Coordinates of C-alpha atoms in Angstrom, one line a residue:
X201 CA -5.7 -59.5 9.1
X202 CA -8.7 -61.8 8.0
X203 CA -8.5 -65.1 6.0
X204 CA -8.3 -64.5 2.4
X205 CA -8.1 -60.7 2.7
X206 CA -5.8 -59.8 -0.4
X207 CA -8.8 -62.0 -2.5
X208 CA -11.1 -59.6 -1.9
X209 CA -11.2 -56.6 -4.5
X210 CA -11.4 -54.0 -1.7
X211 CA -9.0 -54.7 0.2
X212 CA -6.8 -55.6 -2.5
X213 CA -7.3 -52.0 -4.0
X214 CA -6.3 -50.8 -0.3
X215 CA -2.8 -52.9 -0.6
X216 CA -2.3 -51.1 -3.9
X217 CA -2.8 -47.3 -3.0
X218 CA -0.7 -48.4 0.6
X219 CA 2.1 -50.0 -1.2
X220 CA 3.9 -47.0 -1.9
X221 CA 3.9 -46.5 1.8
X222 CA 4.5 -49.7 2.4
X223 CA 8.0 -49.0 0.4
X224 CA 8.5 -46.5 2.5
X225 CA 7.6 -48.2 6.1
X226 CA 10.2 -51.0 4.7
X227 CA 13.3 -48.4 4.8
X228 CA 12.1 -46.2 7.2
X229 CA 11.2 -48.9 9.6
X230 CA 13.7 -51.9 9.1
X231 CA 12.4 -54.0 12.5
X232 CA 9.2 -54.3 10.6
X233 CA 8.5 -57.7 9.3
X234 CA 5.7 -58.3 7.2
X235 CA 4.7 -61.8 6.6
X236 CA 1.7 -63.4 4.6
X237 CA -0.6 -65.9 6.0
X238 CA -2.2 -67.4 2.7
X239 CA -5.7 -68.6 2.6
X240 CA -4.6 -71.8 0.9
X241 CA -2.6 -72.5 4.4
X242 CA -6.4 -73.3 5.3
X243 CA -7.3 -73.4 9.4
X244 CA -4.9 -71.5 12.1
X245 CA -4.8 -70.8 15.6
X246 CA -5.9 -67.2 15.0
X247 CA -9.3 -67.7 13.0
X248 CA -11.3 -66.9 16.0
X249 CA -9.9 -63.4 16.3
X250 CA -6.7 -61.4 16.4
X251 CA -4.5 -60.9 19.7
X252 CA -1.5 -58.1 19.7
X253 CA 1.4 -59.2 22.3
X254 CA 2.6 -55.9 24.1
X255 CA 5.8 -55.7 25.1
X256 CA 7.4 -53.1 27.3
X257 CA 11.0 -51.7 28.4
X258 CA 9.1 -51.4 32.2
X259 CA 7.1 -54.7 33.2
X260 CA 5.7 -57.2 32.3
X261 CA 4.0 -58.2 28.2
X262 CA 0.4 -57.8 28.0
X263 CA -1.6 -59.5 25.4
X264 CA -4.6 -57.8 24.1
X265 CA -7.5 -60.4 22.6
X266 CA -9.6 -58.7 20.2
X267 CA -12.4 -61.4 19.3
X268 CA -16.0 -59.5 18.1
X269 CA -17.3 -57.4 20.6
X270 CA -14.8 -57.1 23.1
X271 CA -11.2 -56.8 24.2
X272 CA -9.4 -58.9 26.6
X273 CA -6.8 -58.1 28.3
X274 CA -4.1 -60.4 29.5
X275 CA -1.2 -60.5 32.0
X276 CA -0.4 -63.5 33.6
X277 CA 2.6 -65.3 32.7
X278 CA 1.1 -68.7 31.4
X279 CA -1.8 -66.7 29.1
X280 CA 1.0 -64.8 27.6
X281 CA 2.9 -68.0 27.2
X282 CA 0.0 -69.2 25.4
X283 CA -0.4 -66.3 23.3
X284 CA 3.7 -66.8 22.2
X285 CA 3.3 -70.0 21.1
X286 CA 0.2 -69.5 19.3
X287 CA 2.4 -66.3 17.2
X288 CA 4.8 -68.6 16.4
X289 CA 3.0 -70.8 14.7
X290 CA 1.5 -68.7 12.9
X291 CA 4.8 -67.0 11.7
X292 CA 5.9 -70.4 11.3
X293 CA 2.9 -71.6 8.5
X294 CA 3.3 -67.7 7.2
X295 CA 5.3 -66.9 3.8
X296 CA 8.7 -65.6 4.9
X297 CA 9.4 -61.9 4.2
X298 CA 10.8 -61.8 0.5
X299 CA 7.8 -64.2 -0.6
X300 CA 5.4 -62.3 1.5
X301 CA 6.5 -59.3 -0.6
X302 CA 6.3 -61.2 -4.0
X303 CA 2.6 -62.4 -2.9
X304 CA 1.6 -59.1 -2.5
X305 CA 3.3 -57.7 -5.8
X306 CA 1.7 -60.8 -7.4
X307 CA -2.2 -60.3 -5.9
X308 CA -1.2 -56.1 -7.0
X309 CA -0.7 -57.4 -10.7
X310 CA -3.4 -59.7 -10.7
X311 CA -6.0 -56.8 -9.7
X312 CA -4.5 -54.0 -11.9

């Protein structure tokens, strides 16, 4: 997700007509966590582009780097290290879950 997404009308129209799914994901899919990243947290590590951190029951993770006009793809041990790090920061500076879901109600209200 970009910076300051839910501020933009659009996309804040898109959270609306998905949060009924978004209910449902929640039960149907409890080891989904869903966390925030609010543009008042101001810069973080993944402003120059999103990464996805693959992980397998058969080898090794692979991290997948998304930046504008490419994807990277990465398996060594210290880039995925990197990659780890980097997540858990940003879960770190993230609302947790049950304010996460209360920003979104809240941005839902505000647009309605």
């Amino acid at each position: 997700m970009r910076p300051g997404i839910l501020q933009t009308h659009d996309y804040a129209q898109a959270v609306i007509d998905g949060s009924r799914r978004w209910r449902t994901d929640q039960e149907t899919l409890p080891h989904l966590q869903l966390q925030v990243l609010p543009f008042a947290t101001g810069a973080h590590p993944a402003m120059n582009g999103t990464h996805t951190i693959f992980r397998f029951d058969a080898g090794g993770p692979v991290v997948v780097v998304e930046p504008m006009t490419t994807s990277l793809y990465l398996e060594e041990d210290a880039d995925v290290g990197q990659y780890d790090v980097n997540f858990n920061h940003l879960r770190s500076q993230a609302l947790d879950t049950k304010r996460s879901r209360t920003f979104i109600r809240d941005v839902i209200k505000e647009i309605r």
